[in-house]
């Protein structure tokens, strides 16, 4: 009435799909599946692992499924992932500062045009900005930039850096930038119609950013041309999600953001 003998079969082998994979890290102690050799991992390549027992004897075993016992239970040993060599890098490519503690923000600021610009800057340069204690704010357009600069009151030790979309000669943006630029205000920009274009097409798996006819809202035109069934906010989340490092951005944006960070953190700035 109780079915087949519960002690029959291989009691050490769990049902299919329940065998854990364990990285063969150095000094991990395991037995071979037959329980005939017990030792610590001293080497592992893509095909085999070398174990050394307490007498210094070594044996090589293939990395077969359920080929080893760990604490008496079957496991599959796998080759450990390679650890990165050299210092850790942030998304911007700078050396990451481990154990970073929050610090009081500097009086200097970086302003960008909109919330999308701020999100992209935070994703790539957020670590660097926190190290430096620099806050990024957004303007929601550049039309009110002269009043914002006047209210901010830039001076030595309190600099203002501004990133502007589509800053090309003869544009409205270039005329406004000329009005506010000075020793303690730096306005730089990229040539793109929108910050979306600063993301390299290959990061999104598209051949190029489409041309949008005059009179058509740019974001909506891009979404339609690419056949995306999304609203602009969903499209932006999709775009931002595909950006992981500075290598996913165009150099015309990279250089300008680095220039602003250097400007507001220059050595002559007051602490």
Short mmCIF file of C-alpha atoms in Angstrom, two decimals, residues 19-26 28-33 39-51 61-70 73-80:
data_model
loop_
_atom_site.label_atom_id
_atom_site.label_comp_id
_atom_site.label_asym_id
_atom_site.label_seq_id
_atom_site.Cartn_x
_atom_site.Cartn_y
_atom_site.Cartn_z
CA UNK A 19 20.66 19.75 -8.60
CA UNK A 20 22.27 23.08 -7.70
CA UNK A 21 25.15 24.52 -9.69
CA UNK A 22 28.05 25.64 -7.49
CA UNK A 23 31.04 27.70 -8.71
CA UNK A 24 34.26 25.74 -8.22
CA UNK A 25 35.94 28.47 -6.18
CA UNK A 26 39.44 27.82 -4.78
CA UNK A 28 35.86 24.69 -1.86
CA UNK A 29 35.85 21.16 -0.36
CA UNK A 30 33.84 18.50 -2.22
CA UNK A 31 33.79 14.74 -2.85
CA UNK A 32 33.46 12.99 -6.17
CA UNK A 33 30.00 11.51 -6.76
CA UNK A 39 39.56 17.41 -1.57
CA UNK A 40 39.69 21.17 -2.00
CA UNK A 41 39.46 22.89 -5.37
CA UNK A 42 42.89 24.06 -6.52
CA UNK A 43 42.19 24.65 -10.21
CA UNK A 44 39.26 24.74 -12.62
CA UNK A 45 38.97 25.23 -16.36
CA UNK A 46 36.02 24.95 -18.73
CA UNK A 47 36.14 21.14 -18.77
CA UNK A 48 37.61 19.85 -15.50
CA UNK A 49 38.35 20.62 -11.87
CA UNK A 50 41.43 19.63 -9.85
CA UNK A 51 40.98 18.57 -6.22
CA UNK A 61 37.58 15.28 -12.50
CA UNK A 62 35.37 16.30 -15.43
CA UNK A 63 32.68 18.93 -14.79
CA UNK A 64 29.79 16.52 -15.23
CA UNK A 65 26.25 17.15 -13.97
CA UNK A 66 25.76 15.93 -10.37
CA UNK A 67 29.39 14.83 -10.41
CA UNK A 68 30.22 15.90 -6.85
CA UNK A 69 28.95 15.89 -3.28
CA UNK A 70 28.93 19.01 -1.14
CA UNK A 73 24.43 16.38 -1.25
CA UNK A 74 24.91 16.13 -5.04
CA UNK A 75 25.92 19.30 -6.88
CA UNK A 76 27.14 20.28 -10.31
CA UNK A 77 30.39 22.21 -10.23
CA UNK A 78 30.74 24.99 -12.79
CA UNK A 79 33.65 27.18 -13.74
CA UNK A 80 33.64 30.41 -11.69
#
